[in-house]
Coordinates of C-alpha atoms in Angstrom, one line a residue:
Chain K
M3 CA 43.2 23.3 -46.1
A4 CA 40.3 26.6 -46.5
A5 CA 37.2 24.1 -45.8
V6 CA 38.9 22.8 -42.8
T7 CA 39.1 26.9 -41.4
A8 CA 35.1 27.2 -43.0
Q9 CA 33.7 24.5 -40.7
P10 CA 31.3 26.5 -38.4
Q11 CA 32.5 26.5 -34.7
V12 CA 30.5 24.4 -32.1
D13 CA 29.7 25.4 -29.0
L14 CA 29.6 23.1 -26.4
R15 CA 29.4 24.7 -23.2
E16 CA 26.0 24.8 -21.4
P17 CA 23.6 27.1 -23.1
K18 CA 23.3 30.3 -21.6
G19 CA 20.3 32.3 -20.4
W20 CA 16.5 31.7 -20.0
R21 CA 16.9 27.8 -21.2
R22 CA 20.2 27.1 -18.4
T23 CA 17.5 28.8 -15.6
R24 CA 14.8 26.7 -16.7
N25 CA 17.0 23.7 -16.3
R26 CA 18.3 24.6 -13.3
A27 CA 15.2 25.3 -11.6
A28 CA 13.7 22.1 -12.7
T29 CA 17.2 20.0 -10.8
V30 CA 16.6 22.7 -7.9
A31 CA 13.0 21.8 -7.8
M32 CA 14.4 17.4 -8.1
Y33 CA 16.1 18.2 -4.7
L34 CA 14.0 19.9 -3.2
A35 CA 10.3 17.9 -3.3
F36 CA 12.9 15.6 -1.8
V37 CA 13.5 17.9 0.7
V38 CA 9.7 18.0 1.5
V39 CA 9.8 14.2 1.7
I40 CA 11.8 14.6 4.3
V41 CA 11.0 16.9 6.2
P42 CA 7.4 15.6 7.7
L43 CA 9.4 11.9 8.0
G44 CA 11.6 13.6 10.0
F45 CA 9.2 15.5 12.0
V46 CA 7.1 12.1 12.9
L47 CA 9.6 9.9 13.7
Y48 CA 11.3 12.2 15.9
T49 CA 8.2 12.6 17.8
V50 CA 7.4 9.2 17.9
I51 CA 11.2 9.1 19.3
A52 CA 11.0 12.2 22.2
K53 CA 8.1 10.9 23.4
G54 CA 7.9 6.8 23.1
A55 CA 11.7 6.7 24.1
S56 CA 10.1 8.9 28.0
I57 CA 8.1 6.1 29.0
I58 CA 9.2 3.4 27.2
S59 CA 11.6 0.2 29.2
W60 CA 11.2 -3.5 29.1
S61 CA 8.2 -3.5 32.0
F62 CA 6.0 -1.5 29.8
L63 CA 6.4 -3.7 26.9
T64 CA 5.2 -7.0 29.4
S65 CA 3.3 -4.7 31.6
P66 CA -1.1 -4.8 31.6
I67 CA -2.7 -2.1 30.5
P68 CA -4.3 0.0 32.9
V69 CA -7.2 2.3 33.2
N70 CA -7.1 5.1 30.6
V71 CA -6.7 7.7 33.5
A72 CA -3.9 6.0 34.8
P73 CA -0.6 8.1 34.9
P74 CA 2.1 7.9 32.4
G75 CA 4.8 6.0 34.6
V76 CA 1.5 3.0 35.5
G77 CA 1.8 -0.8 33.8
G78 CA 2.6 -0.7 30.1
M79 CA 1.2 -2.3 26.9
G80 CA 2.4 -5.6 27.2
P81 CA -0.7 -8.1 26.3
A82 CA -0.8 -5.9 22.5
V83 CA 3.0 -6.4 22.4
L84 CA 2.3 -10.5 22.5
G85 CA -1.1 -10.0 20.8
T86 CA 0.5 -8.7 17.8
I87 CA 3.2 -10.5 17.6
E88 CA 0.9 -13.9 18.3
I89 CA -1.3 -12.7 15.2
T90 CA 1.2 -11.2 13.0
A91 CA 2.9 -14.9 13.0
L92 CA -0.3 -16.5 12.3
A93 CA -0.9 -14.6 9.8
T94 CA 2.4 -14.9 8.4
A95 CA 2.1 -19.0 8.9
I96 CA -1.2 -18.3 6.7
A97 CA 0.0 -16.5 3.7
V98 CA 3.5 -16.8 2.9
P99 CA 2.6 -20.4 2.0
L100 CA -0.1 -19.5 0.2
G101 CA 1.0 -17.0 -2.0
V102 CA 4.3 -19.0 -2.2
L103 CA 2.2 -21.7 -3.4
G104 CA 0.2 -19.0 -5.9
A105 CA 3.3 -17.7 -7.7
I106 CA 4.2 -20.9 -8.2
Y107 CA 1.5 -21.3 -10.1
L108 CA 1.1 -18.2 -12.0
N109 CA 5.3 -18.9 -13.0
E110 CA 5.7 -22.8 -13.1
Y111 CA 1.7 -24.3 -13.8
G112 CA 0.0 -21.0 -15.4
G113 CA 3.0 -19.4 -17.9
R114 CA 1.8 -17.1 -20.3
G115 CA -2.4 -18.7 -20.1
P116 CA -5.3 -16.8 -20.3
L117 CA -6.1 -17.7 -16.2
A118 CA -2.5 -17.9 -14.9
R119 CA -2.2 -13.8 -16.2
F120 CA -6.1 -13.2 -14.5
I121 CA -5.3 -14.7 -11.9
A122 CA -1.9 -12.3 -11.7
F123 CA -3.7 -9.3 -12.3
M124 CA -6.2 -10.1 -10.0
A125 CA -3.7 -10.1 -7.2
D126 CA -2.1 -6.5 -8.4
V127 CA -6.1 -4.9 -8.0
M128 CA -6.2 -7.2 -4.4
T129 CA -3.4 -4.8 -3.0
G130 CA -5.0 -1.9 -3.9
V131 CA -8.2 -3.4 -1.7
P132 CA -8.5 -0.8 1.2
S133 CA -7.9 -3.1 3.9
I134 CA -10.8 -2.3 5.8
I135 CA -12.3 -3.5 3.5
M136 CA -10.6 -7.1 4.3
G137 CA -11.8 -6.5 8.2
L138 CA -15.7 -6.2 6.8
F139 CA -14.7 -8.9 5.1
I140 CA -13.1 -11.1 7.4
F141 CA -16.1 -10.1 10.5
T142 CA -19.4 -10.9 7.9
I143 CA -18.1 -14.7 6.8
W144 CA -16.3 -15.3 10.2
V145 CA -16.8 -13.0 13.3
L146 CA -20.1 -13.4 12.8
H147 CA -20.0 -16.9 13.2
F148 CA -17.5 -18.0 15.9
G149 CA -17.2 -14.5 17.1
Y150 CA -14.0 -12.8 18.4
S151 CA -10.6 -13.6 17.6
G152 CA -7.1 -13.7 17.2
L153 CA -7.6 -16.2 14.4
A154 CA -9.8 -14.0 12.6
G155 CA -7.6 -10.5 12.7
A156 CA -4.6 -13.5 11.8
F157 CA -7.2 -14.3 8.7
A158 CA -8.1 -10.3 7.7
L159 CA -4.2 -10.0 7.9
G160 CA -3.2 -12.9 6.2
C161 CA -5.8 -11.8 3.7
L162 CA -4.2 -8.6 3.3
M163 CA -0.5 -9.5 3.5
L164 CA -1.6 -12.7 0.7
P165 CA -1.9 -10.8 -3.0
I166 CA 1.8 -8.8 -2.2
V167 CA 4.1 -12.4 -1.2
I168 CA 2.1 -13.6 -4.6
Q169 CA 3.8 -10.4 -6.4
S170 CA 6.9 -10.1 -5.4
S171 CA 7.3 -13.9 -4.8
H172 CA 6.3 -13.8 -9.5
E173 CA 9.0 -11.4 -9.5
M174 CA 12.0 -14.1 -8.1
L175 CA 10.5 -16.9 -9.7
K176 CA 10.5 -15.1 -13.0
L177 CA 14.6 -14.1 -12.4
V178 CA 15.3 -17.9 -12.2
P179 CA 17.1 -18.6 -15.0
N180 CA 15.5 -22.1 -17.3
S181 CA 18.5 -23.6 -17.9
L182 CA 18.4 -24.6 -13.9
R183 CA 14.6 -25.7 -14.3
E184 CA 15.9 -27.5 -18.4
A185 CA 19.4 -29.1 -16.4
S186 CA 17.3 -30.9 -13.9
Y187 CA 13.9 -32.1 -16.2
A188 CA 17.2 -33.7 -18.5
L189 CA 17.9 -35.4 -15.0
G190 CA 14.5 -37.1 -14.7
A191 CA 13.2 -35.2 -12.0
T192 CA 9.4 -34.3 -12.2
K193 CA 7.6 -31.0 -11.8
A194 CA 7.8 -30.2 -8.3
R195 CA 10.3 -32.0 -7.3
V196 CA 12.0 -29.4 -9.8
T197 CA 10.1 -26.7 -8.4
V198 CA 10.8 -27.6 -4.9
T199 CA 14.3 -28.6 -4.6
V200 CA 15.9 -26.3 -7.8
V201 CA 13.5 -23.4 -8.1
L202 CA 12.4 -22.1 -5.0
P203 CA 16.0 -22.3 -3.7
A204 CA 17.6 -20.0 -6.6
A205 CA 14.3 -18.0 -5.3
I206 CA 14.5 -18.4 -1.2
G207 CA 16.6 -15.0 -0.9
G208 CA 14.3 -12.4 -2.9
I209 CA 11.0 -14.7 -1.3
V210 CA 11.7 -14.3 2.4
S211 CA 12.2 -10.5 2.1
G212 CA 9.8 -10.3 0.0
S213 CA 7.8 -12.3 2.7
L214 CA 9.3 -10.0 5.7
L215 CA 8.0 -6.7 3.8
A216 CA 4.5 -8.7 3.2
V217 CA 5.2 -8.5 8.0
A218 CA 6.5 -5.8 8.3
R219 CA 3.4 -4.4 6.6
A220 CA 0.9 -6.1 8.3
A221 CA 2.3 -5.6 11.5
G222 CA 1.1 -2.4 11.5
E223 CA -2.3 -2.6 10.5
T224 CA -5.0 -1.2 12.0
A225 CA -8.6 -1.9 10.1
P226 CA -8.1 -5.3 9.5
L227 CA -8.1 -5.6 13.5
L228 CA -10.4 -3.0 14.1
F229 CA -13.7 -5.9 13.9
T230 CA -12.0 -8.7 14.2
I231 CA -9.8 -8.9 17.3
L232 CA -12.2 -6.3 19.6
T233 CA -9.1 -4.9 20.8
V234 CA -9.2 -6.1 24.9
T235 CA -7.3 -4.7 27.1
T236 CA -6.6 -7.9 28.6
A237 CA -3.9 -10.7 27.5
N238 CA -5.0 -13.0 25.9
P239 CA -2.2 -16.3 25.3
N240 CA -5.1 -18.2 23.3
V241 CA -4.7 -16.9 19.9
F242 CA -7.5 -19.5 18.2
S243 CA -10.5 -18.3 20.3
G244 CA -11.2 -15.4 22.5
A245 CA -11.4 -11.2 22.0
N246 CA -7.7 -10.1 21.7
T247 CA -5.4 -7.2 21.2
A248 CA -2.9 -5.4 19.2
L249 CA -0.6 -2.5 19.6
S250 CA -2.3 -0.6 16.0
T251 CA -5.4 -0.4 17.8
E252 CA -4.1 0.1 21.5
I253 CA -2.4 3.1 19.5
F254 CA -6.2 3.6 17.5
A255 CA -8.2 3.7 21.0
N256 CA -5.6 6.2 22.7
A257 CA -5.2 8.6 20.2
D258 CA -8.7 10.6 20.8
Q259 CA -8.0 9.6 24.6
P260 CA -8.1 13.2 26.7
F261 CA -5.6 11.6 29.7
L262 CA -2.0 12.0 29.4
G263 CA -1.0 8.7 30.2
A264 CA -3.1 7.2 27.6
Q265 CA -1.7 9.2 25.2
A266 CA 2.1 8.3 26.4
R267 CA 0.9 4.8 25.4
G268 CA 0.2 5.3 22.6
W269 CA 3.4 7.2 22.2
G270 CA 5.1 4.5 23.6
A271 CA 3.2 2.0 21.7
A272 CA 3.5 3.7 18.5
L273 CA 7.5 3.4 19.2
T274 CA 7.3 -0.4 19.2
L275 CA 5.2 -0.6 16.9
V276 CA 7.7 1.8 14.1
A277 CA 10.6 -1.0 15.6
I278 CA 9.4 -3.7 14.9
A279 CA 8.6 -2.4 11.5
F280 CA 12.2 -0.9 10.8
I281 CA 13.6 -4.2 12.1
L282 CA 11.2 -6.5 9.9
M283 CA 12.4 -4.1 6.9
I284 CA 15.9 -3.8 7.4
A285 CA 15.5 -8.1 7.9
A286 CA 14.6 -8.0 4.7
R287 CA 17.1 -5.2 3.1
L288 CA 20.1 -7.8 4.5
V289 CA 18.1 -10.9 2.9
T290 CA 18.2 -9.7 0.1
A291 CA 21.9 -8.4 0.6
R292 CA 23.5 -11.9 1.6
F293 CA 20.7 -14.5 0.3
A294 CA 19.4 -13.0 -3.4
R295 CA 20.8 -14.9 -6.3
Y296 CA 19.4 -13.6 -8.8
Q297 CA 18.2 -9.3 -8.9
H298 CA 16.6 -7.3 -11.3
Chain N
M24 CA 6.3 -37.7 -5.2
S25 CA 9.8 -40.3 -4.9
T26 CA 7.3 -43.1 -6.4
V27 CA 8.9 -44.2 -10.0
T28 CA 5.8 -45.4 -11.7
Q29 CA 7.1 -48.2 -14.2
A30 CA 6.2 -47.7 -18.1
G31 CA 4.6 -50.3 -19.5
P32 CA 6.6 -52.2 -22.2
A33 CA 3.6 -51.5 -24.1
V34 CA 3.6 -47.9 -24.0
P35 CA 5.8 -46.0 -27.0
A36 CA 9.1 -43.8 -25.7
G37 CA 8.8 -40.9 -26.0
S38 CA 5.4 -40.8 -27.3
A39 CA 2.9 -37.0 -25.4
E40 CA 0.7 -39.7 -23.1
A41 CA 3.1 -41.8 -22.0
L42 CA 4.7 -39.2 -20.2
S43 CA 1.6 -37.3 -19.5
E44 CA 1.0 -41.1 -17.8
R45 CA 4.2 -41.7 -15.9
R46 CA 3.6 -38.4 -13.5
P47 CA 3.4 -39.5 -10.3
L48 CA 0.6 -38.7 -8.2
G49 CA 2.6 -36.3 -6.3
D50 CA 4.0 -34.3 -9.3
R51 CA 0.2 -33.3 -10.0
G52 CA -1.0 -33.4 -6.4
F53 CA 1.3 -30.8 -6.0
Q54 CA -0.1 -28.6 -9.5
V55 CA -3.7 -29.2 -8.1
L56 CA -2.2 -26.9 -4.8
A57 CA -0.7 -24.6 -6.8
L58 CA -3.5 -23.9 -8.8
A59 CA -5.6 -23.6 -5.7
A60 CA -3.3 -21.3 -4.3
G61 CA -4.0 -19.3 -6.8
L62 CA -7.3 -19.0 -7.5
L63 CA -7.4 -18.2 -4.1
V64 CA -7.4 -14.8 -4.5
L65 CA -10.6 -14.9 -7.6
V66 CA -12.3 -16.8 -5.0
I67 CA -11.1 -13.9 -1.9
L68 CA -12.1 -11.1 -3.8
V69 CA -15.9 -13.1 -5.3
L70 CA -16.5 -13.8 -1.8
I71 CA -15.6 -10.2 -0.1
A72 CA -18.5 -9.1 -2.7
I73 CA -20.7 -11.6 -2.2
S74 CA -20.2 -11.9 1.7
T75 CA -20.7 -7.7 2.2
T76 CA -23.3 -7.1 0.0
Q77 CA -25.6 -9.8 1.8
Q78 CA -24.4 -8.0 4.9
A79 CA -26.1 -3.9 3.3
T80 CA -28.8 -5.4 2.1
S81 CA -31.1 -4.5 4.2
W82 CA -29.9 -0.6 4.3
F83 CA -30.6 -1.5 0.8
T84 CA -34.2 -2.5 0.9
T85 CA -34.9 -0.2 4.0
E86 CA -33.3 3.2 1.9
G87 CA -33.1 2.6 -2.1
F88 CA -31.2 4.8 -4.1
K89 CA -32.6 8.1 -2.5
G90 CA -30.9 6.6 0.5
I91 CA -28.0 6.5 -1.2
F92 CA -27.8 9.8 -2.4
S93 CA -29.5 11.4 0.4
T94 CA -26.5 13.5 2.3
N95 CA -28.4 12.9 5.6
W96 CA -26.3 10.8 7.8
N97 CA -28.1 10.5 11.6
P98 CA -28.0 6.9 13.3
A99 CA -30.2 8.4 15.9
A100 CA -33.7 9.0 13.6
N101 CA -32.4 6.2 10.9
K102 CA -31.2 8.1 8.2
F103 CA -28.3 7.2 6.4
G104 CA -27.7 8.4 3.1
A105 CA -24.4 8.0 1.7
M106 CA -23.3 11.3 -0.6
T107 CA -21.8 12.9 2.7
F108 CA -19.0 10.0 2.7
V109 CA -18.8 9.6 -0.9
Y110 CA -18.2 13.5 -1.4
G111 CA -15.4 13.3 1.8
T112 CA -13.4 10.4 -0.4
A113 CA -12.9 12.2 -3.2
I114 CA -12.0 15.7 -1.7
T115 CA -9.8 13.5 1.0
A116 CA -8.0 11.7 -2.4
V117 CA -8.2 14.6 -4.6
I118 CA -5.7 16.7 -1.7
A119 CA -3.8 14.0 -1.7
I120 CA -3.5 12.7 -5.5
V121 CA -2.8 17.3 -6.0
L122 CA 0.0 17.3 -3.7
A123 CA 1.7 13.6 -4.2
V124 CA 2.0 13.4 -7.7
P125 CA 4.1 16.2 -8.7
V126 CA 6.5 15.5 -5.6
S127 CA 6.5 12.3 -6.7
L128 CA 7.0 12.8 -10.1
A129 CA 9.7 15.1 -9.2
I130 CA 11.4 12.4 -7.1
A131 CA 11.2 10.0 -9.5
L132 CA 12.7 12.1 -12.6
L133 CA 15.4 12.8 -9.6
L134 CA 15.9 9.2 -9.3
T135 CA 15.7 8.3 -12.7
E136 CA 17.8 11.3 -14.8
V137 CA 20.1 13.2 -12.2
V138 CA 21.4 11.5 -9.2
P139 CA 23.8 8.4 -10.4
R140 CA 22.4 5.2 -9.3
R141 CA 24.9 4.4 -6.6
R142 CA 23.3 7.9 -5.1
A143 CA 20.2 7.0 -5.7
R144 CA 19.5 3.9 -3.9
P145 CA 19.8 5.4 0.1
I146 CA 16.7 8.1 -1.8
V147 CA 14.8 5.4 -2.3
Y148 CA 15.5 3.9 0.4
V149 CA 14.7 7.4 2.6
V150 CA 10.7 7.7 -0.1
D151 CA 10.1 4.0 1.3
L152 CA 10.1 4.2 4.9
L153 CA 7.1 6.9 3.7
A154 CA 5.3 3.7 4.1
V155 CA 7.3 1.8 6.8
V156 CA 5.6 3.7 9.4
P157 CA 2.3 2.6 9.8
S158 CA -0.8 4.8 8.8
V159 CA -2.2 4.8 12.8
V160 CA 1.6 6.2 13.7
W161 CA 0.9 8.9 11.0
G162 CA -2.9 9.2 12.7
L163 CA -1.3 9.5 16.0
W164 CA 0.9 11.8 15.1
G165 CA -1.7 13.7 12.9
I166 CA -4.3 14.4 15.8
L167 CA -1.1 15.0 18.9
V168 CA 1.2 17.1 16.8
F169 CA 0.8 18.7 13.4
A170 CA -3.3 19.4 14.1
P171 CA -3.0 22.0 17.0
W172 CA 0.7 23.0 15.3
V173 CA -1.2 23.0 11.7
Q174 CA -4.4 25.3 13.0
H175 CA -2.9 28.2 13.4
I176 CA -1.6 28.1 10.0
Y177 CA -4.8 27.4 8.7
A178 CA -6.3 30.0 11.0
S179 CA -4.2 33.3 9.5
I180 CA -4.7 31.9 6.0
G181 CA -8.2 31.4 6.0
S182 CA -8.9 34.4 7.8
A183 CA -6.0 36.2 4.5
L184 CA -8.4 35.0 2.4
G185 CA -11.9 34.5 3.6
G186 CA -12.8 37.8 1.3
V187 CA -10.7 36.5 -1.5
P188 CA -14.5 34.6 -3.7
V189 CA -13.0 31.5 -5.2
L190 CA -10.2 31.2 -2.4
G191 CA -12.5 32.2 0.4
A192 CA -15.0 29.5 0.0
L193 CA -12.0 27.1 -0.2
F194 CA -9.5 28.1 2.7
G195 CA -12.0 30.4 4.0
P196 CA -13.1 30.1 7.5
P197 CA -14.3 28.2 9.4
T198 CA -10.8 26.2 10.0
S199 CA -9.7 23.5 12.5
G200 CA -6.2 21.1 13.0
A201 CA -8.5 17.9 11.9
S202 CA -10.1 18.9 8.9
F203 CA -10.2 17.3 4.8
F204 CA -6.9 19.5 4.8
T205 CA -5.0 17.8 7.2
A206 CA -5.9 13.9 6.0
G207 CA -5.3 14.8 2.4
L208 CA -1.8 16.5 4.2
I209 CA -1.3 13.0 5.3
L210 CA -2.7 10.6 2.9
A211 CA 0.1 12.1 0.6
F212 CA 2.6 11.5 2.5
M213 CA 1.1 7.9 2.7
I214 CA 0.7 7.6 -1.2
T215 CA 4.1 9.5 -2.4
P216 CA 6.0 6.0 -1.8
I217 CA 4.2 3.7 -4.2
V218 CA 3.6 6.7 -7.1
T219 CA 7.0 7.2 -6.6
S220 CA 8.3 3.7 -7.1
L221 CA 5.1 3.1 -10.0
S222 CA 6.4 6.0 -12.0
R223 CA 10.6 5.7 -11.4
E224 CA 9.1 2.0 -13.0
V225 CA 8.0 3.4 -15.8
I226 CA 10.6 6.2 -16.2
A227 CA 13.3 3.7 -16.3
T228 CA 11.5 1.9 -19.2
V229 CA 11.9 5.2 -21.7
P230 CA 14.8 3.8 -25.0
A231 CA 18.3 5.8 -23.3
I232 CA 19.3 5.8 -27.2
D233 CA 16.6 8.7 -27.3
R234 CA 17.8 10.3 -24.0
E235 CA 20.4 9.9 -25.9
G236 CA 20.0 11.9 -29.1
A237 CA 18.1 14.9 -27.9
Y238 CA 21.2 15.5 -25.4
A239 CA 23.6 15.1 -28.9
L240 CA 20.9 17.6 -30.3
G241 CA 22.3 20.0 -27.4
A242 CA 18.9 20.0 -25.5
T243 CA 19.5 20.8 -21.7
R244 CA 18.0 17.8 -19.2
W245 CA 14.7 19.8 -18.7
E246 CA 14.7 19.9 -22.4
M247 CA 15.2 16.4 -22.7
I248 CA 12.9 15.0 -19.7
R249 CA 9.9 17.1 -21.8
G250 CA 11.2 16.1 -25.2
V251 CA 12.0 12.6 -24.3
V252 CA 10.6 11.0 -21.2
W253 CA 7.3 12.5 -21.0
P254 CA 6.2 11.7 -24.0
H255 CA 7.4 8.1 -23.5
S256 CA 5.8 7.7 -20.2
H257 CA 2.2 9.7 -19.4
G258 CA 0.2 7.1 -19.7
G259 CA 2.5 4.7 -17.7
I260 CA 2.0 8.0 -15.3
V261 CA -1.5 7.9 -15.2
G262 CA -1.6 4.8 -14.4
A263 CA 0.4 5.2 -11.4
V264 CA -1.6 8.3 -10.8
L265 CA -4.6 6.3 -10.6
L266 CA -2.8 3.4 -8.4
G267 CA -1.9 6.3 -5.6
L268 CA -5.3 7.8 -6.3
G269 CA -7.3 4.2 -5.0
R270 CA -5.0 4.2 -2.1
A271 CA -5.6 7.4 -1.2
M272 CA -9.5 6.3 -1.1
G273 CA -9.2 2.9 1.4
E274 CA -6.6 4.5 3.6
T275 CA -8.4 4.5 6.9
I276 CA -7.3 4.5 10.0
A277 CA -5.2 8.2 9.4
A278 CA -7.8 9.7 7.5
A279 CA -9.9 8.4 10.8
L280 CA -8.3 10.5 13.2
V281 CA -7.6 13.7 11.7
I282 CA -10.5 14.4 9.3
G283 CA -12.7 15.7 11.9
S284 CA -15.5 13.4 11.9
S285 CA -18.3 15.4 11.0
P286 CA -20.7 14.4 8.5
V287 CA -21.5 17.5 6.5
I288 CA -20.8 18.7 3.2
T289 CA -18.7 21.7 2.8
S290 CA -16.4 23.1 0.5
H291 CA -14.1 24.7 3.1
L292 CA -11.0 22.9 2.9
F293 CA -9.9 23.5 6.5
A294 CA -13.0 22.4 7.3
P295 CA -13.7 19.2 9.8
G296 CA -15.6 16.3 7.6
Y297 CA -15.5 12.6 6.9
N298 CA -15.3 10.2 4.5
M299 CA -16.2 6.6 3.7
P300 CA -13.5 4.3 5.2
A301 CA -13.4 7.0 8.5
V302 CA -17.0 6.6 9.5
I303 CA -16.9 2.8 8.7
A304 CA -14.1 2.8 11.4
N305 CA -15.0 4.9 13.6
Q306 CA -19.1 4.1 13.8
F307 CA -19.2 0.3 13.2
G308 CA -18.6 -1.0 17.2
E309 CA -21.3 0.9 18.2
S310 CA -23.7 0.1 15.3
S311 CA -26.9 -2.6 14.9
G312 CA -29.2 -3.3 12.7
V313 CA -30.1 -1.1 9.8
F314 CA -26.5 1.2 11.3
R315 CA -24.7 -1.7 10.5
S316 CA -25.6 -2.5 7.4
A317 CA -25.6 1.4 6.4
L318 CA -22.0 0.7 7.2
M319 CA -21.2 -1.9 5.0
G320 CA -23.4 -1.0 2.7
L321 CA -19.9 1.6 2.2
G322 CA -17.7 -0.7 2.5
V323 CA -19.4 -2.4 -0.7
M324 CA -19.3 1.0 -2.5
L325 CA -15.4 2.0 -1.3
F326 CA -14.8 -1.7 -3.0
A327 CA -16.4 -1.0 -6.2
F328 CA -14.8 2.1 -6.3
T329 CA -11.2 1.0 -5.4
I330 CA -11.6 -2.6 -7.8
I331 CA -12.8 0.1 -10.4
V332 CA -10.0 2.6 -9.6
N333 CA -7.5 -0.1 -9.8
V334 CA -7.9 -2.2 -12.6
F335 CA -8.4 0.7 -14.9
S336 CA -4.7 1.7 -13.2
R337 CA -3.2 -1.7 -13.8
A338 CA -4.7 -1.8 -17.2
V339 CA -3.5 1.2 -18.4
V340 CA 0.2 0.7 -16.9
A341 CA -0.1 -3.1 -18.6
R342 CA -0.7 -1.1 -21.8
S343 CA 2.2 1.5 -21.4
A344 CA 4.2 -0.8 -20.4
R345 CA 3.8 -3.4 -23.6
R346 CA 4.1 -0.6 -26.0
M347 CA 7.5 0.4 -24.9
R348 CA 7.9 -3.4 -24.8
G349 CA 6.8 -3.1 -28.8
A350 CA 8.3 0.1 -29.6

């Protein structure tokens, strides 16, 4: 009996003094870091919405781009909206199928072989290649021979999107359980058929959501378009030939204009671009929530 | 793909050859297609290297190694020294890293160690929003709103620190709203999401049993982070930081708008400067001949730098992830 009472008292309360202070300080610092991030983000979004909302309207989104000296009420960004949609859609049509196919190679065919692992590694590295390099690259191999066009811009954006789509699709294909593949093989299906009719549908939610995020990233990019579409002010519905324009490059051109009208149109274009990126991001989240069968 | 080839009676059932011979053309075609799409990544990277280097040769033959290491950039006099821009790229990227890494690490720790998973998700969304805002929008905000606002702060810091030995050389006058520091600061906002998410992935690999062991010994959360999380994950975090460095080096449009576009080498962080991607973006359109070739050369150097940084960072991350799994 005496042995029980002799046991030392274990103090389970939070430690006092310097140790507690330091722990509290560290926790406060972590929350502060989050605040440090929210402030500029809020500042940017507030400015873009406040300055953009005053000019944006249906006619702003459809009217032709006026001369820079035109006052804020005149004209709009119609050609740039058209250009951004055309070029991004074309880039998506080029990069997403190739990216998904590449991911299929990495996960279904290459497996853990050296080539597949090397390609996966280089795809990771390629996501870090600056987007302006993609612009210079397409300028060199395409624009110098065939001239400026929306197609050249789409190639540059496609180069940017390709590794992102490969990366995200690869992650999603990894999550598909092997039992699905094995069951299909047991039914006598070929590998291509298993991949297209069983594995892809099982991962489609994640693949679509990853691709939407890649599109959101590409739609806002400026640097790859600078040297590939030339950024004219007239609308060019033909995406395959002739100089084109886009919201991002118009913002870049308007940002260092001294004219208030040009700046206002820049803010309107910025709000449009941010809205496009946000819509794509929210769509990606919705697709993930609704269709993703296997998640991390 | 739908054709089913009949196995001849001579083929013994179950042998490996029989199975491979029975693969229809469509099946093999699909495999080749997938392989080609995978190889496209390597093809594009090699083509980037070859084509841009080719375009840069006329700069290299006229200026040589001396040109690359020269600081004299004067297109009117046909002088194209690259060092000013290499210096600017290094300065802005370092400012971005110094500002972004502590914040990113703190947020990553907040998400993994402090808030419950349910409440972590909205925080992740908000941090990711920083990456959703396009680069050009950061630039537009930076040059029209932030730079005019911040230049008074720079000016008062500059006049306060002007006489102090080391700080005066870094933060003293001349000051301008569009400067190295503004560019570095905006780059820091832009790379915070990627550094945060990679650090978070690395920290998440710390085994729960180690965490619980530290808590069981009576450690506070901060002591647990320093004693368990940090030793486990610092290798991977170095990789995440390097990846952020690569992004900061190559980020173009925001820097092009807010860096001040002045090709000088100066220790003054609040003074206008220039970096490699910004000068390419701003001057490529009106360039030709050796001038254009020199800008291409800057692009080649930028490509090489970012490839090196990225290969290194991915290798570091992969190695630390492997070690974690092995442990």
